[in-house]
Short mmCIF file of N, CA and C in Angstrom, two decimals:
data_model
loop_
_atom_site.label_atom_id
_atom_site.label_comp_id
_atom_site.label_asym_id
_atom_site.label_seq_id
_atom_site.Cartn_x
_atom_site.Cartn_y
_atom_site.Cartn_z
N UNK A 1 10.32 -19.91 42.83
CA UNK A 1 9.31 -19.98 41.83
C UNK A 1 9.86 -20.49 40.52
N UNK A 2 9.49 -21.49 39.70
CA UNK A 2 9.45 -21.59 38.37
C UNK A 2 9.58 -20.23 37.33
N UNK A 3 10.26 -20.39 36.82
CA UNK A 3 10.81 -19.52 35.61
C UNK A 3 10.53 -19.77 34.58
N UNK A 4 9.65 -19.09 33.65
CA UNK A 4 9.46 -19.09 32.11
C UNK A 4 10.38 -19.04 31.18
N UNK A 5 10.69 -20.17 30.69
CA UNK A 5 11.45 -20.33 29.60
C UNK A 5 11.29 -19.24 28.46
N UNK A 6 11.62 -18.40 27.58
CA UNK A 6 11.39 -17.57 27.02
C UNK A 6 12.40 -18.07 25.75
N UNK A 7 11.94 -18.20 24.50
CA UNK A 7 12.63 -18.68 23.25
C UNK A 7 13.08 -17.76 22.83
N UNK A 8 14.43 -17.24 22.46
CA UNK A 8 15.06 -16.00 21.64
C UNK A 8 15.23 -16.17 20.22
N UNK A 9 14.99 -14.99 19.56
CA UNK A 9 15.17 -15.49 18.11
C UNK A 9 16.16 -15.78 17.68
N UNK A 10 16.19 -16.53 16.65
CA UNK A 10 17.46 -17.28 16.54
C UNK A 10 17.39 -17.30 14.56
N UNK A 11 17.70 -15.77 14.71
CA UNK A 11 18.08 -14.89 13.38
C UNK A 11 18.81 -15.74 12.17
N UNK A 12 19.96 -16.24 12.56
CA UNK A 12 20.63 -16.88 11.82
C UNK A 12 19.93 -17.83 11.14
N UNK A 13 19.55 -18.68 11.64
CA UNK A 13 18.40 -20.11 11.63
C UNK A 13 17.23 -19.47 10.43
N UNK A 14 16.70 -18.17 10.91
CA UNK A 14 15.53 -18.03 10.07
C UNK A 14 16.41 -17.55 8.51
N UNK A 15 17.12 -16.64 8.59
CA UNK A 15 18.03 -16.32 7.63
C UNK A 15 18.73 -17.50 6.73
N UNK A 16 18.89 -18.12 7.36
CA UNK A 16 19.49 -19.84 6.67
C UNK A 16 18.00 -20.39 5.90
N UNK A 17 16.76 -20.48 6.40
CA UNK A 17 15.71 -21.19 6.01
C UNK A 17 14.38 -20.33 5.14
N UNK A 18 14.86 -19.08 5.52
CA UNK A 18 13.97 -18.05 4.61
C UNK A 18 14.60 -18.10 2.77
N UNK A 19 15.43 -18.70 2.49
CA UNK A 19 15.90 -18.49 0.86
C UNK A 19 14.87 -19.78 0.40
N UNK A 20 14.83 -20.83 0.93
CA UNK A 20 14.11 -21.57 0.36
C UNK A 20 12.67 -21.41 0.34
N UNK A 21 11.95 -20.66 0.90
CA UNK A 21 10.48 -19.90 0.60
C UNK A 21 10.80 -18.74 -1.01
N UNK A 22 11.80 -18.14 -0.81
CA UNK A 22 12.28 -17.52 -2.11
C UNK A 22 11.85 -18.21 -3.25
N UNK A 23 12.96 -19.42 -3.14
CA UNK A 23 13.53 -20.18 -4.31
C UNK A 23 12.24 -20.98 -4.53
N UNK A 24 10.96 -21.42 -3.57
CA UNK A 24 9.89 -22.16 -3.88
C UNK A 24 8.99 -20.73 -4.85
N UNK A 25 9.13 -19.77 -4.62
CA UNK A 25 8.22 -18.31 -5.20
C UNK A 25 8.70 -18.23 -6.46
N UNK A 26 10.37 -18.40 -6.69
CA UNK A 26 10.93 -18.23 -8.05
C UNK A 26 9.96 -19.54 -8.82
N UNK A 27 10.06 -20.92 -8.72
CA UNK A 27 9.47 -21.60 -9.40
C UNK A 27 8.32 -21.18 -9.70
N UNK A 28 7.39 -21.07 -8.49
CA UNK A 28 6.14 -20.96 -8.84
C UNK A 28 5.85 -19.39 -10.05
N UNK A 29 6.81 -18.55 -9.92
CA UNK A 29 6.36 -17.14 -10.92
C UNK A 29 6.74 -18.01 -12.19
N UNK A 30 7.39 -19.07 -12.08
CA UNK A 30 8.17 -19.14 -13.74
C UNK A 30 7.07 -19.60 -14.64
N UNK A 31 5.94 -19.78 -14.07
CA UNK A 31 4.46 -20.09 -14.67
C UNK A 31 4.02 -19.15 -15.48
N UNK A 32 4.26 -17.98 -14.66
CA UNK A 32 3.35 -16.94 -14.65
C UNK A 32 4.27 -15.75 -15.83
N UNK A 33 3.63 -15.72 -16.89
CA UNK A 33 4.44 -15.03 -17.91
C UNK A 33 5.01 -13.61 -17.47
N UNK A 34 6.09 -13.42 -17.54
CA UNK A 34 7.31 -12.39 -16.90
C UNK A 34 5.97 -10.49 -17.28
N UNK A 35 5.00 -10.53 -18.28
CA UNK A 35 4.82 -9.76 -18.56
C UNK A 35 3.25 -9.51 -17.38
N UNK A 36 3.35 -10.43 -17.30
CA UNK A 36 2.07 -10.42 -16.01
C UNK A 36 2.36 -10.39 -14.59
N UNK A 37 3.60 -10.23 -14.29
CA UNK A 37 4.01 -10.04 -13.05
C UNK A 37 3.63 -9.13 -12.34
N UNK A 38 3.23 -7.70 -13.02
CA UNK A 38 2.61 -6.53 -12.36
C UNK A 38 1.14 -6.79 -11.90
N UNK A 39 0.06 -7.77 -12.06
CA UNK A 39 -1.18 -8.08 -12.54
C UNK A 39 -1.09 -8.99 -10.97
N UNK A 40 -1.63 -8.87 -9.97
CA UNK A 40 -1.52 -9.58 -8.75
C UNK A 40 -2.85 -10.51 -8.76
N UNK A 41 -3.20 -10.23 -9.96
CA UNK A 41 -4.34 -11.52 -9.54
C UNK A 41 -4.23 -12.74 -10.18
N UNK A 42 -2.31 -12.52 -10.89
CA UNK A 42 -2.03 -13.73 -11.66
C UNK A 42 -1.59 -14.71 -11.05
N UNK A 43 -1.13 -14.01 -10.23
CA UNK A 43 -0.01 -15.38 -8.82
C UNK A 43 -0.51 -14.73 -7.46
N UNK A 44 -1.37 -14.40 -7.08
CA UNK A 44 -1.94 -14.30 -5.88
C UNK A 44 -1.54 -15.50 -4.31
N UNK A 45 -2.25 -16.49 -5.64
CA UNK A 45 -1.76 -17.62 -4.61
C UNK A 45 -0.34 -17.88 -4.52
N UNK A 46 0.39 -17.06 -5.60
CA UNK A 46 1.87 -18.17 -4.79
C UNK A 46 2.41 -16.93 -3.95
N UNK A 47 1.91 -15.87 -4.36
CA UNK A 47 2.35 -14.60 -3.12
C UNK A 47 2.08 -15.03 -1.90
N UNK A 48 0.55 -15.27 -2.17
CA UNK A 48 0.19 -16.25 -0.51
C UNK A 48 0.95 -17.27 0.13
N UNK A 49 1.23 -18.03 -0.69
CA UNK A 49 2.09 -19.23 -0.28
C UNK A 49 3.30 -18.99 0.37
N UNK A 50 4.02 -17.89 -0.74
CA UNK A 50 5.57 -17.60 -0.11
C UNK A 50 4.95 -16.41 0.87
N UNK A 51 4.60 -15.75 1.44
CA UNK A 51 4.30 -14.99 2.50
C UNK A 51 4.00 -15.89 3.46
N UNK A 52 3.22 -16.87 3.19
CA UNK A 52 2.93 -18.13 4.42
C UNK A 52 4.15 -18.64 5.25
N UNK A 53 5.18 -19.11 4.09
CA UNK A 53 6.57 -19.69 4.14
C UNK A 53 6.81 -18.69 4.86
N UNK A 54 7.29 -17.60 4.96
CA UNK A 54 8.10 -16.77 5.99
C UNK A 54 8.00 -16.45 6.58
N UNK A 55 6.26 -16.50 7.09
CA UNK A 55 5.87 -16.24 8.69
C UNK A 55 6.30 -17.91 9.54
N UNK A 56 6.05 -18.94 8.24
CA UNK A 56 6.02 -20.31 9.12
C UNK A 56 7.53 -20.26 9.56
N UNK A 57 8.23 -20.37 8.62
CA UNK A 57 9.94 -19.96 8.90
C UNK A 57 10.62 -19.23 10.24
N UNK A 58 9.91 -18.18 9.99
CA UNK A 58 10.07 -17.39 11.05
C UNK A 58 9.78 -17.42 12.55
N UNK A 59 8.61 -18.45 12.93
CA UNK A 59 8.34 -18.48 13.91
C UNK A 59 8.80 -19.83 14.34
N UNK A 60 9.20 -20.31 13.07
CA UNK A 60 10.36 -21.95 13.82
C UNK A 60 11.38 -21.62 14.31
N UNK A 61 11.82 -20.62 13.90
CA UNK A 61 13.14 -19.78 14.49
C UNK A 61 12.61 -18.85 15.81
N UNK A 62 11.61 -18.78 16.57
CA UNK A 62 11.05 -18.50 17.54
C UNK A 62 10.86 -16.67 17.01
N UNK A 63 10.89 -16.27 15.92
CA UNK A 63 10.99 -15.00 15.54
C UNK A 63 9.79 -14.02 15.34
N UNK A 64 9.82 -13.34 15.91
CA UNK A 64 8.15 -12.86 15.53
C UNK A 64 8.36 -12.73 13.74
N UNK A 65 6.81 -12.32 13.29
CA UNK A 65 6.62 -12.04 11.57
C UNK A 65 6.17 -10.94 11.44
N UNK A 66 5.68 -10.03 10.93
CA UNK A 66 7.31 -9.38 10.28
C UNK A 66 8.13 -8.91 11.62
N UNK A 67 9.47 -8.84 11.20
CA UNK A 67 10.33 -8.35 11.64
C UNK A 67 11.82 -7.57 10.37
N UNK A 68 12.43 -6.90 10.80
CA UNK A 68 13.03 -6.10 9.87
C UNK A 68 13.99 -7.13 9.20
N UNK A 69 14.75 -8.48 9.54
CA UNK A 69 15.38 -9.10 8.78
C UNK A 69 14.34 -10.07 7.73
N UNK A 70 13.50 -10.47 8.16
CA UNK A 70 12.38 -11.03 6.90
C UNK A 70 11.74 -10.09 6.78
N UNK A 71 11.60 -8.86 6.64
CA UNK A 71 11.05 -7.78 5.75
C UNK A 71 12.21 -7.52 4.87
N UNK A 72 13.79 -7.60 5.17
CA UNK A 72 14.27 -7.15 4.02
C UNK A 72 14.92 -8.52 3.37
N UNK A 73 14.26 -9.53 3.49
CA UNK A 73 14.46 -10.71 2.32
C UNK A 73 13.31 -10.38 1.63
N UNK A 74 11.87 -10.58 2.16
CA UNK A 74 10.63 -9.74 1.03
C UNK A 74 10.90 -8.77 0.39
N UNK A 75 11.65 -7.47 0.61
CA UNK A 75 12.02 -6.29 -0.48
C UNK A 75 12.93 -7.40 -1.34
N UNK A 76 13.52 -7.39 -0.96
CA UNK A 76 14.57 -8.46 -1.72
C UNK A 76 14.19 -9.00 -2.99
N UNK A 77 12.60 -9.49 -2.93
CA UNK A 77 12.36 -10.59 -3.68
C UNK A 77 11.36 -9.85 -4.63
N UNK A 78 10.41 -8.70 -3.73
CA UNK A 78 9.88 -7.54 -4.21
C UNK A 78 10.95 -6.87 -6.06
N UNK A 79 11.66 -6.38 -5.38
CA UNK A 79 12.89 -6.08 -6.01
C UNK A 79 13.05 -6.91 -7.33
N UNK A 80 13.27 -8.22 -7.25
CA UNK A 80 13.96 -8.98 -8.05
C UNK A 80 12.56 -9.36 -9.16
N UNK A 81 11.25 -9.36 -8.85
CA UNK A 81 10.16 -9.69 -9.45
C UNK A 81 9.46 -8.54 -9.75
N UNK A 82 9.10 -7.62 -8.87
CA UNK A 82 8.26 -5.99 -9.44
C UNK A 82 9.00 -4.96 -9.80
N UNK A 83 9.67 -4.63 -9.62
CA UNK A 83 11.01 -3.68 -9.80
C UNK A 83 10.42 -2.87 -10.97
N UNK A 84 9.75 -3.34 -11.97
CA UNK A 84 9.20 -2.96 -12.72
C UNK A 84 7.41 -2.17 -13.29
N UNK A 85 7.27 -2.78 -11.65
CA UNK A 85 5.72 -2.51 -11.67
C UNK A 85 5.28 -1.14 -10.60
N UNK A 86 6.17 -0.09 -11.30
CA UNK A 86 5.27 1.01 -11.08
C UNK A 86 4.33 1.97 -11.14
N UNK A 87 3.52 2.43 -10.45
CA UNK A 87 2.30 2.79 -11.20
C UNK A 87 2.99 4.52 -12.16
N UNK A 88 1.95 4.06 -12.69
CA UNK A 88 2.39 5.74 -13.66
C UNK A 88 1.41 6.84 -13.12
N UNK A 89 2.14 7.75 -13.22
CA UNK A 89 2.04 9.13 -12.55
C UNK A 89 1.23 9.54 -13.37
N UNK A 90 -0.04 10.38 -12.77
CA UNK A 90 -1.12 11.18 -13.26
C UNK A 90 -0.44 12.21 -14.01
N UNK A 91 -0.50 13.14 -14.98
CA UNK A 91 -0.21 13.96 -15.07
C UNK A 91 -1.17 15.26 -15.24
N UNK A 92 -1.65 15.65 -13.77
CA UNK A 92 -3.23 16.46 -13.78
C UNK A 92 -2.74 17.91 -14.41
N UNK A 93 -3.50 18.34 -15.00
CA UNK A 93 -3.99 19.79 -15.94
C UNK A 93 -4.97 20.35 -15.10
N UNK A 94 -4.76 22.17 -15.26
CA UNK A 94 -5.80 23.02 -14.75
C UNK A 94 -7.39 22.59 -15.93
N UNK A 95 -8.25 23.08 -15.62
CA UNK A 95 -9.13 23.29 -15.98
C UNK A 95 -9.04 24.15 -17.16
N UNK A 96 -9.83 24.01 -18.05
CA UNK A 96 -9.95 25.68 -19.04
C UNK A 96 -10.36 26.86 -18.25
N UNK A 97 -9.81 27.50 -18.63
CA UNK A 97 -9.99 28.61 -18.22
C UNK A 97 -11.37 29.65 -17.76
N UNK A 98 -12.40 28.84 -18.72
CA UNK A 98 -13.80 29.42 -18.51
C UNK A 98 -14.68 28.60 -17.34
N UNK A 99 -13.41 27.31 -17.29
CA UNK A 99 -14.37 26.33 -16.10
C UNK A 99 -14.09 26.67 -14.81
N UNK A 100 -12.42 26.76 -15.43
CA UNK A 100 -11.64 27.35 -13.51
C UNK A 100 -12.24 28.81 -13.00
N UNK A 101 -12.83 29.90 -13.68
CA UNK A 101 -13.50 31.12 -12.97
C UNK A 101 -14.97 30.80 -12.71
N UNK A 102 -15.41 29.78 -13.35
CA UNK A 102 -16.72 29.36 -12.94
C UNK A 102 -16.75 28.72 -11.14
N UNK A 103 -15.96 27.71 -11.39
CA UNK A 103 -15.75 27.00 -10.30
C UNK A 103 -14.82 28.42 -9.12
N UNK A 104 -14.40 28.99 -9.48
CA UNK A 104 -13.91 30.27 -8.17
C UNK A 104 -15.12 31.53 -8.03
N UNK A 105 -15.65 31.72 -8.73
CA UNK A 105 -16.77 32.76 -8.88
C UNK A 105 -17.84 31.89 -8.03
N UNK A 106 -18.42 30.86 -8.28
CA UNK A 106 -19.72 30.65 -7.39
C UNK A 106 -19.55 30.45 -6.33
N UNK A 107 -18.99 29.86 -5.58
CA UNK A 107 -18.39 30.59 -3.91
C UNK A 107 -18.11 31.30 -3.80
N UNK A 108 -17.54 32.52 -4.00
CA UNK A 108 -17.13 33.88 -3.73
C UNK A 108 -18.54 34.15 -3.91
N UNK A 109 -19.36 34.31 -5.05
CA UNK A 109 -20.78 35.21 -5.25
C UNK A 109 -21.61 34.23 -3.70
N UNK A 110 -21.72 32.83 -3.80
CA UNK A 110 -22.35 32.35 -2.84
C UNK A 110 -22.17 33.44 -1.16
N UNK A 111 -20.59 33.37 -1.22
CA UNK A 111 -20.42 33.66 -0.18
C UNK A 111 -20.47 35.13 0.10
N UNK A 112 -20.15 36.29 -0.64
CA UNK A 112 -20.89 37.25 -0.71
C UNK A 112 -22.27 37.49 -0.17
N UNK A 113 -23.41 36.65 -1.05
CA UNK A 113 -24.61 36.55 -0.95
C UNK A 113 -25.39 36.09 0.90
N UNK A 114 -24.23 35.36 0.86
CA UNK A 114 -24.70 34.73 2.67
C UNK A 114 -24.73 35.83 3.26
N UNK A 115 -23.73 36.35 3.47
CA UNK A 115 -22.95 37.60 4.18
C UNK A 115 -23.79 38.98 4.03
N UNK A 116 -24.60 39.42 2.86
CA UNK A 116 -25.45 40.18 2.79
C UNK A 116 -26.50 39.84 3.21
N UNK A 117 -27.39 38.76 3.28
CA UNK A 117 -28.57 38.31 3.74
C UNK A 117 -28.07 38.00 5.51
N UNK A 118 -27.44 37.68 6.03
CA UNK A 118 -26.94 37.92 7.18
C UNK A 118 -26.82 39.48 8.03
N UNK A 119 -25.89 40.11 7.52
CA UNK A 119 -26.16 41.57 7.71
C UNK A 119 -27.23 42.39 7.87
N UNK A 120 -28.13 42.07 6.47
CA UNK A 120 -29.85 42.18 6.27
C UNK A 120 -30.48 42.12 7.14
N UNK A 121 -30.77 40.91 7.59
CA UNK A 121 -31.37 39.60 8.58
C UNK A 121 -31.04 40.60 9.84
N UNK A 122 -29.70 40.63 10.56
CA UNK A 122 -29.22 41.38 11.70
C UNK A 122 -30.17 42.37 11.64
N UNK A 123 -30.50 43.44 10.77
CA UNK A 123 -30.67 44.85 10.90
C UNK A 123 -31.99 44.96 11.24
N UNK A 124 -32.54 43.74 10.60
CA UNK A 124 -34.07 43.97 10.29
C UNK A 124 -34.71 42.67 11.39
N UNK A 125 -33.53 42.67 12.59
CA UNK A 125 -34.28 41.63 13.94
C UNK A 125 -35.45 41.78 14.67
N UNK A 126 -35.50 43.61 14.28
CA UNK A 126 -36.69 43.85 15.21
C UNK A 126 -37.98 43.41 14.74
N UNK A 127 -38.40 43.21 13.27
CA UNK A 127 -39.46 42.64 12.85
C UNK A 127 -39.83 41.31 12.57
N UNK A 128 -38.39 40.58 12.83
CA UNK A 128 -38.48 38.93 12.83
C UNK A 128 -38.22 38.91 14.27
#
């Protein structure tokens, strides 16, 4: 029987040809003012572009996309361009004090209240 040729990845190759999708992303951010880098709807398209580049890259090198060696050239580049763009941390507060026993009191009374009209209800089956 005929045998299926099967293409192996050929790591090196993509690793050799993945910097120049980089180095096309570096140009294209140098547009894009260093303070807007966090703002993804400033360079959208060249994110697109260089994400394009490294799946196309990648699969000339017979490599599937993603895979863990072009995922860690993307941190890579992640790194070198957002590094800076983290979101800031909530810093959540209780309630005042007259809101937080409001908000714990009306379920407890609710649920109280079920629980007696239930009981009620039980006792008094023979007339319903």
């Amino acid at each position: 029987g005929a045998r299926q040729q099967t293409n192996r990845c050929n790591e090196s190759l993509m690793l050799e040809k993945l910097p120049a999708c980089g180095k096309s992303f570096e140009e294209m951010m140098k547009k894009v003012d260093s303070k807007k880098w966090c703002n993804l709807t400033e360079f959208i398209m060249y994110y697109d572009n260089f994400t394009q580049c490294t799946e196309r890259e990648a699969n000339k090198a017979s490599c599937f996309w993603p895979n863990p060696l072009a995922e860690g050239f993307i941190t890579g580049i992640h790194k070198q361009f957002f590094s800076n763009c983290t979101s800031e941390k909530v810093h959540w507060e209780d309630p005042p004090d007259e809101i937080l026993i409001t908000l714990i009191l009306i379920p407890v009374m609710l649920t109280c209240a079920m629980i007696t009209l239930v009981v009620w209800c039980s006792k008094r089956s023979d007339i319903l």
